[in-house]
Amino acid sequence: MDKIIMKNMQFYGYHGLFAEETKLGQRFNVSAELFVSLKKAGKSDDMNDSVNYGLVFEIVKNIVEGIPHNLIESLAEKIAEDLLKEFPKIKQCLIQVEKPNPPIEGHYDSVAVEILRRRSD
């Protein structure tokens, strides 16, 4: 299936279980793969036949920079839910939420969750 891919959208939010996370905030990276037929848009060259990824970005931004969640799992779920609700053309979406600097001791690049949600989920 065709898809629109939005990689590494960066936002600042206040999500987490620890007081310093909800007080100081931190950067979050979000990637989205939106599974949608792009054939009609490819032939018509008309945005109405596709998904406006500028609007996708704004929805994700409002969620990540909005109400705090304890878990990035919950944040990913909210993003997927809102995108499927707002854009009927999206058949399924793969959402990744990454915390580049969580307050965990050790050496690692980041912590992330990835969820796949279909219209029937």
CSV table of N, CA, C and O in Angstrom, one decimal:
chain,number,residue,atom,x,y,z
A,1,MET,N,0.8,-1.2,0.0
A,1,MET,CA,0.0,0.0,0.0
A,1,MET,C,0.9,1.2,0.0
A,1,MET,O,2.0,1.3,0.6
A,2,ASP,N,0.4,2.3,-0.6
A,2,ASP,CA,1.1,3.6,-0.6
A,2,ASP,C,1.1,4.2,0.8
A,2,ASP,O,0.3,3.8,1.6
A,3,LYS,N,2.1,5.1,1.0
A,3,LYS,CA,2.1,5.7,2.3
A,3,LYS,C,2.8,7.1,2.2
A,3,LYS,O,3.6,7.3,1.3
A,4,ILE,N,2.4,8.0,3.1
A,4,ILE,CA,3.1,9.2,3.3
A,4,ILE,C,3.9,9.0,4.6
A,4,ILE,O,3.5,8.5,5.6
A,5,ILE,N,5.2,9.4,4.5
A,5,ILE,CA,6.1,9.3,5.6
A,5,ILE,C,6.6,10.6,6.1
A,5,ILE,O,7.1,11.5,5.3
A,6,MET,N,6.4,10.8,7.4
A,6,MET,CA,6.9,12.1,8.0
A,6,MET,C,7.9,11.6,9.1
A,6,MET,O,7.5,11.0,10.1
A,7,LYS,N,9.2,11.9,8.9
A,7,LYS,CA,10.2,11.5,9.8
A,7,LYS,C,10.7,12.5,10.7
A,7,LYS,O,10.9,13.7,10.3
A,8,ASN,N,10.9,12.1,12.0
A,8,ASN,CA,11.6,13.0,12.9
A,8,ASN,C,11.0,14.4,13.1
A,8,ASN,O,11.8,15.3,13.2
A,9,MET,N,9.7,14.5,13.2
A,9,MET,CA,9.1,15.8,13.6
A,9,MET,C,9.5,16.0,15.0
A,9,MET,O,9.4,15.2,15.9
A,10,GLN,N,10.0,17.2,15.3
A,10,GLN,CA,10.6,17.5,16.6
A,10,GLN,C,9.7,18.6,17.4
A,10,GLN,O,9.4,19.6,16.8
A,11,PHE,N,9.5,18.2,18.6
A,11,PHE,CA,8.6,19.1,19.5
A,11,PHE,C,9.2,19.1,20.9
A,11,PHE,O,10.0,18.2,21.2
A,12,TYR,N,8.7,20.0,21.7
A,12,TYR,CA,9.1,20.1,23.1
A,12,TYR,C,7.8,19.9,23.9
A,12,TYR,O,6.8,20.6,23.7
A,13,GLY,N,7.9,18.9,24.8
A,13,GLY,CA,6.7,18.6,25.6
A,13,GLY,C,7.1,18.3,27.0
A,13,GLY,O,8.3,18.3,27.4
A,14,TYR,N,6.1,18.0,27.8
A,14,TYR,CA,6.2,17.8,29.3
A,14,TYR,C,5.7,16.4,29.7
A,14,TYR,O,5.0,16.3,30.7
A,15,HIS,N,6.0,15.4,29.0
A,15,HIS,CA,5.5,14.1,29.2
A,15,HIS,C,6.5,13.3,30.0
A,15,HIS,O,7.8,13.4,29.9
A,16,GLY,N,6.0,12.4,30.9
A,16,GLY,CA,6.9,11.5,31.7
A,16,GLY,C,6.4,11.3,33.1
A,16,GLY,O,5.4,11.9,33.6
A,17,LEU,N,7.0,10.3,33.8
A,17,LEU,CA,6.6,9.9,35.1
A,17,LEU,C,7.4,10.7,36.2
A,17,LEU,O,6.9,10.9,37.3
A,18,PHE,N,8.5,11.3,35.9
A,18,PHE,CA,9.3,12.0,36.8
A,18,PHE,C,9.0,13.5,36.9
A,18,PHE,O,8.8,14.1,35.9
A,19,ALA,N,9.1,14.0,38.1
A,19,ALA,CA,8.8,15.5,38.3
A,19,ALA,C,9.6,16.4,37.4
A,19,ALA,O,9.0,17.3,36.8
A,20,GLU,N,10.9,16.1,37.2
A,20,GLU,CA,11.7,16.9,36.4
A,20,GLU,C,11.3,16.9,34.9
A,20,GLU,O,11.4,17.9,34.2
A,21,GLU,N,10.7,15.8,34.5
A,21,GLU,CA,10.2,15.7,33.1
A,21,GLU,C,9.0,16.6,32.9
A,21,GLU,O,8.9,17.3,31.9
A,22,THR,N,8.1,16.6,33.9
A,22,THR,CA,6.9,17.4,33.7
A,22,THR,C,7.1,18.9,34.0
A,22,THR,O,6.3,19.7,33.6
A,23,LYS,N,8.2,19.2,34.8
A,23,LYS,CA,8.5,20.6,35.1
A,23,LYS,C,9.4,21.2,34.1
A,23,LYS,O,9.1,22.3,33.6
A,24,LEU,N,10.4,20.5,33.7
A,24,LEU,CA,11.4,21.1,32.8
A,24,LEU,C,11.1,20.8,31.3
A,24,LEU,O,11.5,21.6,30.4
A,25,GLY,N,10.4,19.7,31.1
A,25,GLY,CA,10.1,19.3,29.7
A,25,GLY,C,11.3,18.7,29.0
A,25,GLY,O,12.5,18.7,29.5
A,26,GLN,N,11.1,18.3,27.8
A,26,GLN,CA,12.2,17.7,26.9
A,26,GLN,C,11.7,17.6,25.5
A,26,GLN,O,10.6,17.8,25.2
A,27,ARG,N,12.7,17.3,24.6
A,27,ARG,CA,12.4,17.2,23.2
A,27,ARG,C,11.9,15.8,22.9
A,27,ARG,O,12.3,14.8,23.6
A,28,PHE,N,10.9,15.7,22.0
A,28,PHE,CA,10.3,14.5,21.5
A,28,PHE,C,10.4,14.5,20.0
A,28,PHE,O,10.2,15.5,19.4
A,29,ASN,N,10.8,13.3,19.5
A,29,ASN,CA,10.8,13.1,18.0
A,29,ASN,C,9.6,12.2,17.7
A,29,ASN,O,9.5,11.1,18.3
A,30,VAL,N,8.8,12.6,16.7
A,30,VAL,CA,7.7,11.7,16.2
A,30,VAL,C,7.9,11.5,14.7
A,30,VAL,O,8.1,12.4,14.0
A,31,SER,N,7.7,10.2,14.4
A,31,SER,CA,7.7,9.8,13.0
A,31,SER,C,6.3,9.1,12.7
A,31,SER,O,5.8,8.4,13.6
A,32,ALA,N,5.8,9.3,11.5
A,32,ALA,CA,4.5,8.8,11.2
A,32,ALA,C,4.5,8.2,9.8
A,32,ALA,O,5.1,8.9,8.8
A,33,GLU,N,4.1,7.0,9.6
A,33,GLU,CA,3.8,6.4,8.3
A,33,GLU,C,2.3,6.3,8.1
A,33,GLU,O,1.7,5.6,8.9
A,34,LEU,N,1.8,7.0,7.2
A,34,LEU,CA,0.3,7.0,7.0
A,34,LEU,C,0.0,6.2,5.7
A,34,LEU,O,0.4,6.6,4.6
A,35,PHE,N,-0.7,5.1,5.9
A,35,PHE,CA,-1.0,4.2,4.8
A,35,PHE,C,-2.3,4.7,4.1
A,35,PHE,O,-3.3,4.7,4.7
A,36,VAL,N,-2.1,5.1,2.9
A,36,VAL,CA,-3.3,5.7,2.2
A,36,VAL,C,-3.0,5.6,0.7
A,36,VAL,O,-1.9,5.6,0.2
A,37,SER,N,-4.1,5.3,-0.1
A,37,SER,CA,-3.9,5.2,-1.5
A,37,SER,C,-3.6,6.6,-2.1
A,37,SER,O,-4.3,7.6,-1.9
A,38,LEU,N,-2.5,6.6,-2.8
A,38,LEU,CA,-2.0,7.9,-3.4
A,38,LEU,C,-2.2,7.9,-4.9
A,38,LEU,O,-1.8,8.9,-5.6
A,39,LYS,N,-2.8,6.9,-5.5
A,39,LYS,CA,-3.0,6.8,-6.9
A,39,LYS,C,-3.8,8.0,-7.5
A,39,LYS,O,-3.4,8.6,-8.5
A,40,LYS,N,-5.0,8.2,-6.9
A,40,LYS,CA,-5.8,9.3,-7.4
A,40,LYS,C,-5.1,10.6,-7.3
A,40,LYS,O,-5.2,11.4,-8.2
A,41,ALA,N,-4.5,10.9,-6.2
A,41,ALA,CA,-3.7,12.2,-6.0
A,41,ALA,C,-2.6,12.3,-7.0
A,41,ALA,O,-2.3,13.3,-7.6
A,42,GLY,N,-1.9,11.1,-7.3
A,42,GLY,CA,-0.8,11.1,-8.3
A,42,GLY,C,-1.3,11.4,-9.7
A,42,GLY,O,-0.6,12.1,-10.5
A,43,LYS,N,-2.5,11.0,-10.0
A,43,LYS,CA,-3.1,11.3,-11.3
A,43,LYS,C,-3.7,12.7,-11.4
A,43,LYS,O,-3.6,13.4,-12.4
A,44,SER,N,-4.4,13.1,-10.3
A,44,SER,CA,-5.1,14.4,-10.4
A,44,SER,C,-4.2,15.6,-10.0
A,44,SER,O,-4.6,16.7,-10.4
A,45,ASP,N,-3.2,15.4,-9.3
A,45,ASP,CA,-2.3,16.5,-8.8
A,45,ASP,C,-3.1,17.4,-7.9
A,45,ASP,O,-2.9,18.6,-7.9
A,46,ASP,N,-4.1,16.9,-7.2
A,46,ASP,CA,-5.0,17.7,-6.3
A,46,ASP,C,-4.9,17.2,-4.9
A,46,ASP,O,-5.1,16.1,-4.6
A,47,MET,N,-4.6,18.2,-4.0
A,47,MET,CA,-4.5,17.9,-2.6
A,47,MET,C,-5.7,17.2,-2.0
A,47,MET,O,-5.6,16.4,-1.0
A,48,ASN,N,-6.9,17.5,-2.5
A,48,ASN,CA,-8.1,16.9,-2.0
A,48,ASN,C,-8.1,15.4,-2.1
A,48,ASN,O,-8.9,14.7,-1.5
A,49,ASP,N,-7.3,14.9,-3.0
A,49,ASP,CA,-7.2,13.4,-3.2
A,49,ASP,C,-6.1,12.8,-2.3
A,49,ASP,O,-5.8,11.6,-2.5
A,50,SER,N,-5.5,13.6,-1.5
A,50,SER,CA,-4.4,13.0,-0.6
A,50,SER,C,-4.7,13.4,0.8
A,50,SER,O,-5.8,13.7,1.2
A,51,VAL,N,-3.6,13.4,1.6
A,51,VAL,CA,-3.7,13.8,3.0
A,51,VAL,C,-2.7,15.0,3.2
A,51,VAL,O,-1.6,14.9,2.8
A,52,ASN,N,-3.2,16.1,3.7
A,52,ASN,CA,-2.4,17.3,3.8
A,52,ASN,C,-1.5,17.1,5.0
A,52,ASN,O,-1.8,17.1,6.2
A,53,TYR,N,-0.2,16.9,4.7
A,53,TYR,CA,0.8,16.6,5.8
A,53,TYR,C,1.1,17.8,6.6
A,53,TYR,O,1.6,17.7,7.7
A,54,GLY,N,0.8,19.0,6.1
A,54,GLY,CA,0.9,20.2,6.9
A,54,GLY,C,-0.1,20.2,8.1
A,54,GLY,O,0.2,20.5,9.2
A,55,LEU,N,-1.3,19.7,7.8
A,55,LEU,CA,-2.3,19.5,8.8
A,55,LEU,C,-1.9,18.4,9.8
A,55,LEU,O,-2.2,18.5,11.0
A,56,VAL,N,-1.4,17.3,9.2
A,56,VAL,CA,-0.9,16.2,10.1
A,56,VAL,C,0.1,16.7,11.1
A,56,VAL,O,0.1,16.5,12.3
A,57,PHE,N,1.1,17.5,10.6
A,57,PHE,CA,2.1,18.1,11.5
A,57,PHE,C,1.5,18.9,12.6
A,57,PHE,O,1.9,18.8,13.8
A,58,GLU,N,0.5,19.8,12.3
A,58,GLU,CA,-0.2,20.6,13.3
A,58,GLU,C,-0.9,19.8,14.3
A,58,GLU,O,-0.9,20.1,15.5
A,59,ILE,N,-1.6,18.7,13.9
A,59,ILE,CA,-2.2,17.8,14.8
A,59,ILE,C,-1.2,17.2,15.8
A,59,ILE,O,-1.4,17.2,17.0
A,60,VAL,N,-0.2,16.6,15.2
A,60,VAL,CA,0.9,16.0,16.1
A,60,VAL,C,1.5,17.0,17.0
A,60,VAL,O,1.7,16.8,18.2
A,61,LYS,N,1.8,18.2,16.5
A,61,LYS,CA,2.4,19.3,17.3
A,61,LYS,C,1.5,19.6,18.5
A,61,LYS,O,1.9,19.7,19.7
A,62,ASN,N,0.2,19.8,18.2
A,62,ASN,CA,-0.8,20.2,19.3
A,62,ASN,C,-0.9,19.1,20.4
A,62,ASN,O,-1.0,19.4,21.5
A,63,ILE,N,-0.7,17.8,20.0
A,63,ILE,CA,-0.8,16.7,20.9
A,63,ILE,C,0.5,16.7,21.8
A,63,ILE,O,0.4,16.7,23.0
A,64,VAL,N,1.6,16.7,21.1
A,64,VAL,CA,2.9,16.6,21.8
A,64,VAL,C,3.2,17.8,22.7
A,64,VAL,O,3.7,17.7,23.8
A,65,GLU,N,2.8,19.0,22.2
A,65,GLU,CA,3.0,20.2,23.0
A,65,GLU,C,1.9,20.6,23.9
A,65,GLU,O,1.9,21.6,24.6
A,66,GLY,N,0.9,19.7,24.0
A,66,GLY,CA,-0.3,19.9,24.7
A,66,GLY,C,-0.3,19.2,26.1
A,66,GLY,O,0.7,19.2,26.8
A,67,ILE,N,-1.5,18.6,26.4
A,67,ILE,CA,-1.7,18.0,27.7
A,67,ILE,C,-0.6,16.9,27.9
A,67,ILE,O,-0.4,16.0,27.1
A,68,PRO,N,0.1,16.9,29.1
A,68,PRO,CA,1.1,15.9,29.4
A,68,PRO,C,0.5,14.5,29.6
A,68,PRO,O,-0.6,14.3,30.1
A,69,HIS,N,1.3,13.5,29.1
A,69,HIS,CA,1.0,12.1,29.4
A,69,HIS,C,2.1,11.5,30.2
A,69,HIS,O,3.3,11.9,30.1
A,70,ASN,N,1.8,10.5,31.0
A,70,ASN,CA,2.8,9.9,31.8
A,70,ASN,C,3.7,9.0,30.9
A,70,ASN,O,4.9,9.0,31.1
A,71,LEU,N,3.1,8.4,29.9
A,71,LEU,CA,3.8,7.4,29.1
A,71,LEU,C,3.9,7.8,27.6
A,71,LEU,O,2.9,8.4,27.1
A,72,ILE,N,5.0,7.6,27.0
A,72,ILE,CA,5.0,7.8,25.5
A,72,ILE,C,4.1,6.9,24.8
A,72,ILE,O,3.7,7.2,23.7
A,73,GLU,N,3.8,5.7,25.4
A,73,GLU,CA,2.8,4.8,24.8
A,73,GLU,C,1.5,5.5,24.6
A,73,GLU,O,0.8,5.4,23.6
A,74,SER,N,1.1,6.2,25.7
A,74,SER,CA,-0.2,6.9,25.7
A,74,SER,C,-0.2,8.1,24.6
A,74,SER,O,-1.2,8.3,23.9
A,75,LEU,N,1.0,8.7,24.6
A,75,LEU,CA,1.1,9.8,23.6
A,75,LEU,C,1.0,9.3,22.2
A,75,LEU,O,0.3,9.9,21.3
A,76,ALA,N,1.6,8.2,21.9
A,76,ALA,CA,1.6,7.6,20.5
A,76,ALA,C,0.1,7.2,20.2
A,76,ALA,O,-0.4,7.3,19.1
A,77,GLU,N,-0.6,6.6,21.2
A,77,GLU,CA,-2.0,6.2,21.0
A,77,GLU,C,-2.9,7.4,20.7
A,77,GLU,O,-3.7,7.3,19.8
A,78,LYS,N,-2.7,8.5,21.4
A,78,LYS,CA,-3.5,9.7,21.1
A,78,LYS,C,-3.2,10.2,19.7
A,78,LYS,O,-4.1,10.6,19.0
A,79,ILE,N,-1.9,10.2,19.3
A,79,ILE,CA,-1.6,10.7,17.9
A,79,ILE,C,-2.3,9.8,16.9
A,79,ILE,O,-2.9,10.3,16.0
A,80,ALA,N,-2.2,8.5,17.0
A,80,ALA,CA,-2.8,7.6,16.0
A,80,ALA,C,-4.3,7.8,16.0
A,80,ALA,O,-4.9,7.8,14.9
A,81,GLU,N,-4.9,7.8,17.2
A,81,GLU,CA,-6.4,8.0,17.3
A,81,GLU,C,-6.8,9.3,16.6
A,81,GLU,O,-7.8,9.2,15.8
A,82,ASP,N,-6.2,10.4,16.8
A,82,ASP,CA,-6.6,11.6,16.3
A,82,ASP,C,-6.4,11.7,14.7
A,82,ASP,O,-7.2,12.2,14.0
A,83,LEU,N,-5.3,11.1,14.3
A,83,LEU,CA,-5.0,11.1,12.8
A,83,LEU,C,-6.0,10.3,12.1
A,83,LEU,O,-6.5,10.7,11.0
A,84,LEU,N,-6.4,9.1,12.6
A,84,LEU,CA,-7.4,8.2,12.0
A,84,LEU,C,-8.7,8.9,12.0
A,84,LEU,O,-9.5,8.8,11.1
A,85,LYS,N,-9.0,9.6,13.1
A,85,LYS,CA,-10.3,10.3,13.2
A,85,LYS,C,-10.4,11.5,12.2
A,85,LYS,O,-11.4,11.7,11.6
A,86,GLU,N,-9.3,12.2,12.1
A,86,GLU,CA,-9.3,13.5,11.3
A,86,GLU,C,-9.2,13.2,9.8
A,86,GLU,O,-9.8,13.9,9.0
A,87,PHE,N,-8.6,12.1,9.4
A,87,PHE,CA,-8.3,11.8,8.0
A,87,PHE,C,-8.9,10.5,7.6
A,87,PHE,O,-8.2,9.4,7.7
A,88,PRO,N,-10.1,10.4,7.1
A,88,PRO,CA,-10.7,9.1,6.7
A,88,PRO,C,-10.0,8.4,5.6
A,88,PRO,O,-10.1,7.2,5.5
A,89,LYS,N,-9.2,9.1,4.8
A,89,LYS,CA,-8.4,8.4,3.8
A,89,LYS,C,-7.3,7.5,4.3
A,89,LYS,O,-6.8,6.6,3.6
A,90,ILE,N,-6.8,7.8,5.5
A,90,ILE,CA,-5.8,7.0,6.1
A,90,ILE,C,-6.4,5.6,6.6
A,90,ILE,O,-7.3,5.6,7.4
A,91,LYS,N,-5.8,4.5,6.0
A,91,LYS,CA,-6.3,3.2,6.4
A,91,LYS,C,-5.6,2.7,7.6
A,91,LYS,O,-6.2,1.9,8.4
A,92,GLN,N,-4.4,3.0,7.8
A,92,GLN,CA,-3.6,2.6,9.0
A,92,GLN,C,-2.5,3.6,9.2
A,92,GLN,O,-2.1,4.3,8.2
A,93,CYS,N,-1.9,3.6,10.4
A,93,CYS,CA,-0.8,4.5,10.6
A,93,CYS,C,0.2,3.8,11.6
A,93,CYS,O,-0.2,3.1,12.5
A,94,LEU,N,1.5,4.0,11.3
A,94,LEU,CA,2.6,3.6,12.1
A,94,LEU,C,3.2,4.8,12.8
A,94,LEU,O,3.7,5.7,12.1
A,95,ILE,N,3.1,4.9,14.1
A,95,ILE,CA,3.5,6.0,14.8
A,95,ILE,C,4.7,5.7,15.7
A,95,ILE,O,4.6,4.7,16.5
A,96,GLN,N,5.8,6.4,15.7
A,96,GLN,CA,6.9,6.2,16.6
A,96,GLN,C,7.1,7.5,17.4
A,96,GLN,O,7.2,8.6,16.8
A,97,VAL,N,7.2,7.4,18.7
A,97,VAL,CA,7.5,8.5,19.6
A,97,VAL,C,8.8,8.2,20.3
A,97,VAL,O,8.9,7.1,20.9
A,98,GLU,N,9.8,9.1,20.1
A,98,GLU,CA,11.1,8.9,20.6
A,98,GLU,C,11.4,9.9,21.7
A,98,GLU,O,11.2,11.1,21.5
A,99,LYS,N,12.0,9.5,22.8
A,99,LYS,CA,12.6,10.4,23.8
A,99,LYS,C,14.1,10.3,23.7
A,99,LYS,O,14.7,9.3,24.0
A,100,PRO,N,14.7,11.3,23.1
A,100,PRO,CA,16.2,11.3,22.9
A,100,PRO,C,17.0,11.3,24.2
A,100,PRO,O,18.0,10.7,24.3
A,101,ASN,N,16.4,11.9,25.3
A,101,ASN,CA,17.2,12.0,26.5
A,101,ASN,C,16.3,11.7,27.7
A,101,ASN,O,16.2,12.6,28.6
A,102,PRO,N,15.8,10.5,27.9
A,102,PRO,CA,15.0,10.2,29.1
A,102,PRO,C,16.0,10.1,30.3
A,102,PRO,O,17.2,9.9,30.2
A,103,PRO,N,15.4,10.4,31.5
A,103,PRO,CA,16.2,10.4,32.7
A,103,PRO,C,16.5,8.9,33.2
A,103,PRO,O,16.1,8.5,34.2
A,104,ILE,N,17.3,8.2,32.4
A,104,ILE,CA,17.7,6.8,32.7
A,104,ILE,C,19.2,6.8,32.7
A,104,ILE,O,19.8,7.2,31.7
A,105,GLU,N,19.8,6.2,33.7
A,105,GLU,CA,21.2,6.1,33.7
A,105,GLU,C,21.7,5.0,32.7
A,105,GLU,O,21.0,4.0,32.5
A,106,GLY,N,22.8,5.3,32.0
A,106,GLY,CA,23.3,4.3,31.1
A,106,GLY,C,23.6,5.0,29.7
A,106,GLY,O,23.4,6.2,29.5
A,107,HIS,N,24.2,4.2,28.8
A,107,HIS,CA,24.6,4.7,27.5
A,107,HIS,C,23.7,4.1,26.5
A,107,HIS,O,23.6,2.9,26.3
A,108,TYR,N,22.9,4.9,25.7
A,108,TYR,CA,22.0,4.5,24.7
A,108,TYR,C,21.7,5.7,23.8
A,108,TYR,O,21.9,6.9,24.3
A,109,ASP,N,21.2,5.5,22.7
A,109,ASP,CA,20.8,6.7,21.8
A,109,ASP,C,19.5,7.3,22.2
A,109,ASP,O,19.4,8.5,22.2
A,110,SER,N,18.5,6.5,22.5
A,110,SER,CA,17.2,7.0,22.8
A,110,SER,C,16.3,5.9,23.3
A,110,SER,O,16.7,4.7,23.2
A,111,VAL,N,15.1,6.3,23.7
A,111,VAL,CA,14.0,5.3,24.0
A,111,VAL,C,12.9,5.7,23.1
A,111,VAL,O,12.5,6.9,23.0
A,112,ALA,N,12.2,4.7,22.5
A,112,ALA,CA,11.1,4.9,21.6
A,112,ALA,C,10.0,3.8,21.7
A,112,ALA,O,10.4,2.7,22.1
A,113,VAL,N,8.8,4.2,21.4
A,113,VAL,CA,7.8,3.2,21.2
A,113,VAL,C,7.2,3.4,19.8
A,113,VAL,O,7.3,4.5,19.2
A,114,GLU,N,6.7,2.3,19.2
A,114,GLU,CA,6.2,2.3,17.9
A,114,GLU,C,4.9,1.5,17.9
A,114,GLU,O,4.9,0.4,18.4
A,115,ILE,N,3.8,2.1,17.4
A,115,ILE,CA,2.5,1.4,17.4
A,115,ILE,C,1.9,1.4,16.0
A,115,ILE,O,2.2,2.4,15.2
A,116,LEU,N,1.2,0.4,15.6
A,116,LEU,CA,0.5,0.3,14.3
A,116,LEU,C,-1.0,0.2,14.6
A,116,LEU,O,-1.4,-0.7,15.4
A,117,ARG,N,-1.7,1.2,14.1
A,117,ARG,CA,-3.2,1.2,14.3
A,117,ARG,C,-3.9,1.2,13.0
A,117,ARG,O,-3.5,2.0,12.1
A,118,ARG,N,-4.9,0.4,12.9
A,118,ARG,CA,-5.7,0.3,11.7
A,118,ARG,C,-7.1,0.9,12.0
A,118,ARG,O,-7.5,1.0,13.2
A,119,ARG,N,-7.8,1.3,11.0
A,119,ARG,CA,-9.1,1.9,11.2
A,119,ARG,C,-10.0,1.0,12.0
A,119,ARG,O,-10.8,1.5,12.7
A,120,SER,N,-9.9,-0.3,12.0
A,120,SER,CA,-10.8,-1.2,12.7
A,120,SER,C,-10.3,-1.4,14.1
A,120,SER,O,-11.1,-2.1,14.9
A,121,ASP,N,-9.1,-1.0,14.5
A,121,ASP,CA,-8.6,-1.2,15.9
A,121,ASP,C,-9.4,-0.4,16.9
A,121,ASP,O,-9.9,0.7,16.7
